[in-house]
C-alpha cells in the first residue's frame, strides 16, 4: 500500500461527514486524481462502515458510468503506523450540482439527454448486480471534460435481495427521497433509486431541485401537492408497506389531491428549456415519479423511453460541447463562492 506522500496536494473540492476530498497529482506520473480522506474521528469505533462499504462495492463494480476507485493509500505517523486512510479516485472536473449552480455554464438539451442516458446505464448495471445506491443526487454525479458522467459516493450503498425486510429508511438525501421511505417503509427495493433519478433528470431541465423540502413532513406535502395522493387502487399494499401512511391518507380528514406533475414542471421551466421538455421527456419523468414502487419504471424500462429515440438522438459523450469556460465546478466550490459573495456584500453594506 502506497503512502500519501506519493501525491502532491493541489486544492479541495469536497467536504462530507466522513471525509474531505482534495485534488492531488501523482508525483511520478503527473496524473491528476481525487483523494478522499477517511475521517476516522467521525466514528466511535474507528474506521467508518460507510468507507468499508464504499471500498467493497467499488471493488466489485466495473462500469464506464461508475467512478473508479484506483487504490487506497495511507499517511503514517512518526512511528510508521498508518494514521489516515485515503481513497484514490479518478478525477472528474465537475459534479452535476456544480454545473447547475454555476450560471456561466450553459447546458443544452443534448447534455441533458446524454447525461440522463449515461446515468440510467450506470443505475441499470448496479441494479443487475443487486446493488442499491441509496444516495443518488445531483452532487453525487461526477462529469469530466469529455462529457462522461459517473456515479460516485457509494457510502450508503449496499447489496440487496428481495427477501430483505428490515432495511433502514433513513437513507437518500431528502429532496430525492421516495414516498415509501418517507412513509416508514423498511422493505424496499432498487426502485428507491429510480425515484431519485426522476428528480435528478427534472432538475437538469429546471436548473433547480424539483422537490425542495425542509423536513420529512414538508417533503411529503410537496410530493402529494405535485403527484397527488396515492390510492389503494394504484398502490394496494400501501397500508402494510408504509406504516406512516395512516397519518396522511385522505380518508383521515385530508383532502385527496390530484396529480399535476406535468403542469408544474412546464410552469417552472426556464424559457430556454421549454422546447427541450417534449411530451416524451415528460412521459419518462412521469413514469419514474410514481408512488407505487412496483409500478415505477426500472432503469431498463427508462432506457427504452421514446425520448431517447426522438430526434435529436442521444449523443455519445465525446460529441458534447464541454467548453464551459470554467476549470471546474463542484457543489462544494459553488457553495464556497456563494458564501464569499455574501460576505463581500455584507462587508460593503457595513461600509
Tab-separated table of C-alpha atoms in Angstrom:
chain	number	residue	atom	x	y	z
A	1	UNK	CA	0.000	0.000	0.000
A	2	UNK	CA	1.454	3.344	-1.060
A	3	UNK	CA	1.895	6.358	1.195
A	4	UNK	CA	0.025	9.622	0.575
A	5	UNK	CA	3.388	11.373	0.161
A	6	UNK	CA	3.474	9.821	-3.338
A	7	UNK	CA	0.998	12.581	-4.255
A	8	UNK	CA	1.199	16.378	-4.344
A	9	UNK	CA	-1.841	18.171	-2.893
A	10	UNK	CA	-3.442	20.848	-5.100
A	11	UNK	CA	-6.837	22.074	-3.827
A	12	UNK	CA	-10.013	20.992	-2.045
A	13	UNK	CA	-13.195	20.103	-3.982
A	14	UNK	CA	-15.432	18.478	-1.369
A	15	UNK	CA	-16.350	18.049	2.276
A	16	UNK	CA	-18.538	15.447	3.964
A	17	UNK	CA	-19.314	13.812	7.301
A	18	UNK	CA	-16.787	11.039	6.713
A	19	UNK	CA	-14.031	12.966	4.974
A	20	UNK	CA	-12.731	15.749	2.761
A	21	UNK	CA	-11.956	15.446	-0.948
A	22	UNK	CA	-8.824	17.043	-2.410
A	23	UNK	CA	-7.291	17.124	-5.870
A	24	UNK	CA	-3.777	15.670	-5.941
A	25	UNK	CA	-1.228	14.874	-8.631
A	26	UNK	CA	0.833	11.690	-8.704
A	27	UNK	CA	4.473	12.760	-8.240
A	28	UNK	CA	5.725	10.027	-10.581
A	29	UNK	CA	3.192	10.014	-13.430
A	30	UNK	CA	1.732	13.519	-13.057
A	31	UNK	CA	-1.788	12.050	-13.219
A	32	UNK	CA	-4.476	14.198	-11.564
A	33	UNK	CA	-6.560	12.233	-9.048
A	34	UNK	CA	-9.088	12.897	-6.280
A	35	UNK	CA	-8.236	11.726	-2.764
A	36	UNK	CA	-10.990	11.245	-0.206
A	37	UNK	CA	-9.563	11.309	3.299
A	38	UNK	CA	-11.496	8.987	5.603
A	39	UNK	CA	-12.304	10.799	8.820
A	40	UNK	CA	-11.893	8.061	11.435
A	41	UNK	CA	-12.716	10.558	14.218
A	42	UNK	CA	-16.328	10.714	12.950
A	43	UNK	CA	-16.882	7.138	14.135
A	44	UNK	CA	-16.697	5.914	17.726
A	45	UNK	CA	-15.356	2.554	16.564
A	46	UNK	CA	-12.638	3.998	14.349
A	47	UNK	CA	-12.997	3.165	10.669
A	48	UNK	CA	-16.443	4.171	9.304
A	49	UNK	CA	-18.738	1.468	7.946
A	50	UNK	CA	-19.616	3.754	5.019
A	51	UNK	CA	-15.996	3.742	3.838
A	52	UNK	CA	-15.732	-0.049	4.169
A	53	UNK	CA	-18.926	-0.487	2.143
A	54	UNK	CA	-17.782	2.004	-0.488
A	55	UNK	CA	-14.453	0.231	-0.972
A	56	UNK	CA	-16.042	-3.216	-1.107
A	57	UNK	CA	-18.751	-2.236	-3.603
A	58	UNK	CA	-16.464	-0.234	-5.885
A	59	UNK	CA	-14.013	-3.131	-5.975
A	60	UNK	CA	-16.848	-5.365	-7.233
A	61	UNK	CA	-18.283	-2.950	-9.824
A	62	UNK	CA	-16.694	-2.081	-13.157
A	63	UNK	CA	-18.675	0.189	-15.480
A	64	UNK	CA	-17.933	3.272	-17.562
A	65	UNK	CA	-20.608	5.266	-15.690
A	66	UNK	CA	-19.417	4.360	-12.189
A	67	UNK	CA	-16.487	6.229	-10.646
A	68	UNK	CA	-13.300	4.158	-10.447
A	69	UNK	CA	-11.510	3.573	-7.151
A	70	UNK	CA	-7.865	3.357	-8.232
A	71	UNK	CA	-6.196	2.472	-4.928
A	72	UNK	CA	-6.160	3.087	-1.179
A	73	UNK	CA	-3.185	4.891	0.428
A	74	UNK	CA	-2.267	5.864	3.991
A	75	UNK	CA	-0.354	8.548	5.839
A	76	UNK	CA	1.911	7.423	8.664
A	77	UNK	CA	2.845	8.992	11.979
A	78	UNK	CA	6.384	9.179	13.335
A	79	UNK	CA	6.237	5.540	14.421
A	80	UNK	CA	5.489	4.352	10.867
A	81	UNK	CA	1.971	3.346	11.960
A	82	UNK	CA	-0.830	4.148	9.464
A	83	UNK	CA	-2.681	7.258	10.675
A	84	UNK	CA	-5.061	8.423	7.942
A	85	UNK	CA	-6.563	6.417	5.096
A	86	UNK	CA	-7.266	7.910	1.658
A	87	UNK	CA	-9.325	6.505	-1.199
A	88	UNK	CA	-7.787	7.456	-4.560
A	89	UNK	CA	-10.316	8.074	-7.341
A	90	UNK	CA	-10.093	9.161	-10.939
A	91	UNK	CA	-10.619	12.949	-11.028
A	92	UNK	CA	-13.617	14.490	-12.794
A	93	UNK	CA	-13.740	18.261	-13.171
A	94	UNK	CA	-17.445	18.783	-12.437
A	95	UNK	CA	-20.378	17.455	-10.493
A	96	UNK	CA	-23.951	17.993	-11.658
A	97	UNK	CA	-24.855	20.357	-8.799
A	98	UNK	CA	-21.767	22.456	-9.540
A	99	UNK	CA	-22.796	22.670	-13.204
A	100	UNK	CA	-26.417	23.551	-12.380
A	101	UNK	CA	-25.423	26.230	-9.854
A	102	UNK	CA	-22.716	27.852	-11.995
A	103	UNK	CA	-24.575	30.438	-14.060
A	104	UNK	CA	-21.727	30.816	-16.589
A	105	UNK	CA	-22.162	27.193	-17.671
A	106	UNK	CA	-24.658	26.796	-20.490
A	107	UNK	CA	-26.155	23.320	-20.558
A	108	UNK	CA	-28.254	22.325	-23.546
A	109	UNK	CA	-30.779	19.658	-24.489
A	110	UNK	CA	-28.071	17.300	-25.766
A	111	UNK	CA	-26.215	17.461	-22.424
A	112	UNK	CA	-29.407	16.590	-20.523
A	113	UNK	CA	-30.295	13.693	-22.807
A	114	UNK	CA	-26.773	12.233	-22.846
A	115	UNK	CA	-26.249	12.550	-19.082
A	116	UNK	CA	-29.705	11.063	-18.379
A	117	UNK	CA	-28.848	8.110	-20.632
A	118	UNK	CA	-25.420	7.609	-19.026
A	119	UNK	CA	-26.935	7.816	-15.529
A	120	UNK	CA	-29.550	5.198	-16.373
A	121	UNK	CA	-26.916	2.866	-17.840
A	122	UNK	CA	-24.902	3.072	-14.610
A	123	UNK	CA	-28.016	2.524	-12.483
A	124	UNK	CA	-29.134	-0.427	-14.617
A	125	UNK	CA	-25.692	-2.038	-14.204
A	126	UNK	CA	-25.659	-1.710	-10.408
A	127	UNK	CA	-29.247	-2.966	-10.096
A	128	UNK	CA	-28.436	-6.004	-12.280
A	129	UNK	CA	-25.603	-6.630	-9.808
A	130	UNK	CA	-28.076	-6.392	-6.882
A	131	UNK	CA	-26.664	-3.137	-5.501
A	132	UNK	CA	-28.899	-0.281	-4.336
A	133	UNK	CA	-27.130	3.109	-4.128
A	134	UNK	CA	-29.449	4.865	-1.632
A	135	UNK	CA	-27.994	8.344	-2.158
A	136	UNK	CA	-28.391	9.304	-5.803
A	137	UNK	CA	-28.442	13.096	-6.112
A	138	UNK	CA	-27.030	15.715	-8.450
A	139	UNK	CA	-23.882	16.358	-6.378
A	140	UNK	CA	-23.003	12.633	-6.434
A	141	UNK	CA	-22.892	12.560	-10.236
A	142	UNK	CA	-19.434	13.479	-11.498
A	143	UNK	CA	-18.769	14.692	-15.051
A	144	UNK	CA	-15.447	15.179	-16.803
A	145	UNK	CA	-14.361	17.421	-19.684
A	146	UNK	CA	-15.023	14.552	-22.078
A	147	UNK	CA	-18.728	14.689	-21.159
A	148	UNK	CA	-18.642	11.359	-19.308
A	149	UNK	CA	-20.939	11.018	-16.282
A	150	UNK	CA	-20.010	8.718	-13.402
A	151	UNK	CA	-21.959	7.797	-10.268
A	152	UNK	CA	-19.979	8.498	-7.079
A	153	UNK	CA	-20.287	8.459	-3.273
A	154	UNK	CA	-21.200	4.851	-2.513
A	155	UNK	CA	-21.069	5.128	1.289
A	156	UNK	CA	-24.786	4.342	1.754
A	157	UNK	CA	-24.910	1.681	-0.974
A	158	UNK	CA	-25.435	-1.969	-0.095
A	159	UNK	CA	-26.126	-5.335	-1.634
A	160	UNK	CA	-29.826	-6.087	-1.924
A	161	UNK	CA	-32.164	-9.026	-2.407
A	162	UNK	CA	-35.981	-9.233	-2.365
A	163	UNK	CA	-36.020	-11.163	0.935
A	164	UNK	CA	-34.592	-8.261	2.950
A	165	UNK	CA	-37.313	-6.799	5.161
A	166	UNK	CA	-35.557	-4.746	7.859
A	167	UNK	CA	-33.579	-2.134	5.935
A	168	UNK	CA	-33.082	1.359	7.345
A	169	UNK	CA	-35.319	4.012	5.799
A	170	UNK	CA	-33.019	6.813	6.988
A	171	UNK	CA	-31.301	6.934	3.617
A	172	UNK	CA	-31.405	9.094	0.459
A	173	UNK	CA	-30.956	12.883	0.704
A	174	UNK	CA	-34.341	14.479	1.472
A	175	UNK	CA	-35.065	16.172	-1.896
A	176	UNK	CA	-34.502	12.844	-3.692
A	177	UNK	CA	-36.184	10.539	-1.169
A	178	UNK	CA	-39.159	8.477	-2.440
A	179	UNK	CA	-42.544	8.381	-0.684
A	180	UNK	CA	-42.189	4.804	0.585
A	181	UNK	CA	-39.137	5.766	2.681
A	182	UNK	CA	-40.804	8.938	3.968
A	183	UNK	CA	-43.803	6.796	4.951
A	184	UNK	CA	-41.683	4.447	7.067
A	185	UNK	CA	-41.180	1.500	4.699
A	186	UNK	CA	-38.345	-0.860	5.711
A	187	UNK	CA	-38.821	-3.482	2.986
A	188	UNK	CA	-37.927	-1.589	-0.158
A	189	UNK	CA	-36.288	-2.312	-3.487
A	190	UNK	CA	-33.864	-0.844	-6.004
A	191	UNK	CA	-36.810	1.281	-7.189
A	192	UNK	CA	-35.927	3.831	-4.481
A	193	UNK	CA	-33.007	4.825	-6.736
A	194	UNK	CA	-35.370	5.330	-9.668
A	195	UNK	CA	-37.369	8.000	-7.832
A	196	UNK	CA	-34.069	9.826	-7.245
A	197	UNK	CA	-33.202	9.529	-10.952
A	198	UNK	CA	-36.557	11.075	-11.917
A	199	UNK	CA	-35.869	14.012	-9.580
A	200	UNK	CA	-32.349	14.451	-11.000
A	201	UNK	CA	-33.483	14.482	-14.648
A	202	UNK	CA	-36.204	17.034	-13.841
A	203	UNK	CA	-33.568	19.105	-12.005
A	204	UNK	CA	-31.389	19.270	-15.121
A	205	UNK	CA	-34.259	20.813	-17.074
A	206	UNK	CA	-35.321	23.174	-14.263
A	207	UNK	CA	-31.792	24.079	-13.090
A	208	UNK	CA	-33.099	23.747	-9.551
A	209	UNK	CA	-34.353	20.951	-7.301
A	210	UNK	CA	-37.786	19.586	-8.184
A	211	UNK	CA	-38.957	18.963	-4.595
A	212	UNK	CA	-37.071	21.146	-2.124
A	213	UNK	CA	-38.481	20.105	1.243
A	214	UNK	CA	-37.256	21.443	4.596
A	215	UNK	CA	-38.107	18.312	6.590
A	216	UNK	CA	-39.740	14.911	6.031
A	217	UNK	CA	-43.305	16.112	6.577
A	218	UNK	CA	-42.782	19.082	4.242
A	219	UNK	CA	-41.218	16.779	1.644
A	220	UNK	CA	-44.325	14.571	1.685
A	221	UNK	CA	-46.532	17.667	1.373
A	222	UNK	CA	-44.572	18.703	-1.732
A	223	UNK	CA	-44.806	15.196	-3.223
A	224	UNK	CA	-48.562	14.933	-2.640
A	225	UNK	CA	-49.061	18.511	-3.851
A	226	UNK	CA	-47.346	17.714	-7.160
A	227	UNK	CA	-48.002	13.993	-7.678
A	228	UNK	CA	-51.343	13.778	-5.879
A	229	UNK	CA	-52.191	11.336	-3.095
A	230	UNK	CA	-51.616	7.643	-3.739
A	231	UNK	CA	-54.733	5.499	-3.685
A	232	UNK	CA	-55.185	1.865	-2.693
A	233	UNK	CA	-56.323	1.253	-6.281
A	234	UNK	CA	-52.873	2.340	-7.522
A	235	UNK	CA	-50.924	1.025	-4.535
A	236	UNK	CA	-52.877	-1.889	-2.981
A	237	UNK	CA	-50.316	-2.796	-0.289
A	238	UNK	CA	-49.581	0.770	0.867
A	239	UNK	CA	-51.020	0.155	4.365
A	240	UNK	CA	-48.863	-2.898	5.068
A	241	UNK	CA	-45.776	-1.495	3.331
A	242	UNK	CA	-45.877	2.044	4.777
A	243	UNK	CA	-46.768	2.265	8.494
A	244	UNK	CA	-46.975	6.086	8.455
A	245	UNK	CA	-49.488	6.235	5.590
A	246	UNK	CA	-52.360	6.173	8.107
A	247	UNK	CA	-51.335	9.696	9.175
A	248	UNK	CA	-51.649	11.076	5.639
A	249	UNK	CA	-54.365	9.175	3.807
A	250	UNK	CA	-57.238	11.382	2.594
A	251	UNK	CA	-59.887	9.284	4.382
A	252	UNK	CA	-58.488	10.628	7.678
A	253	UNK	CA	-59.730	14.163	7.065
A	254	UNK	CA	-57.065	15.053	4.487
A	255	UNK	CA	-58.211	16.234	1.084
A	256	UNK	CA	-57.345	13.890	-1.801
A	257	UNK	CA	-55.101	15.824	-4.188
A	258	UNK	CA	-54.892	15.270	-7.974
A	259	UNK	CA	-51.663	14.597	-9.890
A	260	UNK	CA	-50.329	17.721	-11.610
A	261	UNK	CA	-46.651	16.914	-12.125
A	262	UNK	CA	-46.641	17.661	-15.857
A	263	UNK	CA	-48.230	21.101	-15.474
A	264	UNK	CA	-45.993	22.009	-12.515
A	265	UNK	CA	-42.806	21.086	-14.379
A	266	UNK	CA	-43.827	23.001	-17.515
A	267	UNK	CA	-44.708	26.082	-15.446
A	268	UNK	CA	-41.310	26.128	-13.725
A	269	UNK	CA	-39.150	25.573	-16.820
A	270	UNK	CA	-36.628	28.301	-17.686
A	271	UNK	CA	-37.525	29.880	-21.042
A	272	UNK	CA	-34.517	28.324	-22.796
A	273	UNK	CA	-35.545	24.812	-21.675
A	274	UNK	CA	-39.200	24.995	-22.766
A	275	UNK	CA	-38.642	23.458	-26.236
A	276	UNK	CA	-36.442	20.715	-24.721
A	277	UNK	CA	-39.145	19.365	-22.404
A	278	UNK	CA	-41.001	17.375	-25.040
A	279	UNK	CA	-44.058	15.208	-24.230
A	280	UNK	CA	-41.804	12.128	-24.400
A	281	UNK	CA	-39.319	13.662	-21.917
A	282	UNK	CA	-42.219	14.392	-19.564
A	283	UNK	CA	-43.550	10.851	-20.037
A	284	UNK	CA	-40.257	9.393	-18.836
A	285	UNK	CA	-40.023	11.625	-15.753
A	286	UNK	CA	-43.702	10.936	-15.006
A	287	UNK	CA	-43.113	7.165	-15.101
A	288	UNK	CA	-40.173	7.377	-12.694
A	289	UNK	CA	-42.024	9.549	-10.173
A	290	UNK	CA	-44.805	7.043	-9.494
A	291	UNK	CA	-45.848	6.494	-5.867
A	292	UNK	CA	-46.113	2.697	-6.044
A	293	UNK	CA	-42.554	1.332	-6.434
A	294	UNK	CA	-43.922	-1.788	-8.167
A	295	UNK	CA	-45.294	0.447	-10.956
A	296	UNK	CA	-42.335	2.826	-11.043
A	297	UNK	CA	-40.121	2.368	-14.090
A	298	UNK	CA	-36.899	0.422	-13.723
A	299	UNK	CA	-33.669	1.668	-15.312
A	300	UNK	CA	-34.093	-0.933	-18.081
A	301	UNK	CA	-37.592	0.387	-18.869
A	302	UNK	CA	-36.417	4.008	-18.800
A	303	UNK	CA	-33.632	3.226	-21.295
A	304	UNK	CA	-36.328	2.207	-23.799
A	305	UNK	CA	-38.204	5.531	-23.352
A	306	UNK	CA	-39.264	7.154	-26.620
A	307	UNK	CA	-37.458	10.356	-25.636
A	308	UNK	CA	-34.096	8.667	-26.206
A	309	UNK	CA	-35.131	7.764	-29.772
A	310	UNK	CA	-36.540	11.188	-30.665
A	311	UNK	CA	-34.543	13.492	-32.926
A	312	UNK	CA	-32.001	14.698	-31.901
A	313	UNK	CA	-30.856	11.249	-30.777
A	314	UNK	CA	-28.661	10.652	-27.724
A	315	UNK	CA	-25.156	11.960	-28.390
A	316	UNK	CA	-22.144	9.993	-27.213
A	317	UNK	CA	-20.236	11.880	-24.508
A	318	UNK	CA	-17.388	12.612	-26.928
A	319	UNK	CA	-19.707	14.704	-29.132
A	320	UNK	CA	-20.951	17.029	-26.364
A	321	UNK	CA	-19.710	20.622	-26.288
A	322	UNK	CA	-17.877	20.773	-22.969
A	323	UNK	CA	-16.366	24.251	-23.458
A	324	UNK	CA	-17.906	25.584	-20.239
A	325	UNK	CA	-15.448	28.415	-19.647
A	326	UNK	CA	-14.692	27.280	-16.083
A	327	UNK	CA	-11.887	24.960	-15.000
A	328	UNK	CA	-14.032	23.017	-12.547
A	329	UNK	CA	-17.416	23.209	-10.815
A	330	UNK	CA	-18.350	21.134	-7.786
A	331	UNK	CA	-21.109	21.652	-5.212
A	332	UNK	CA	-18.551	22.475	-2.503
A	333	UNK	CA	-16.862	25.079	-4.729
A	334	UNK	CA	-20.206	26.638	-5.734
A	335	UNK	CA	-21.243	26.853	-2.062
A	336	UNK	CA	-17.900	28.419	-1.128
A	337	UNK	CA	-18.208	31.031	-3.912
A	338	UNK	CA	-21.731	31.882	-2.751
A	339	UNK	CA	-20.585	32.293	0.869
A	340	UNK	CA	-17.698	34.527	-0.245
A	341	UNK	CA	-20.093	36.660	-2.317
A	342	UNK	CA	-22.459	37.018	0.683
A	343	UNK	CA	-19.516	38.023	2.890
A	344	UNK	CA	-18.406	40.678	0.354
A	345	UNK	CA	-21.952	42.055	0.122
A	346	UNK	CA	-22.231	42.192	3.917
A	347	UNK	CA	-18.862	43.959	4.154
A	348	UNK	CA	-19.788	46.546	1.500
A	349	UNK	CA	-23.146	47.086	3.242
A	350	UNK	CA	-21.366	47.715	6.533
A	351	UNK	CA	-19.240	50.374	4.851
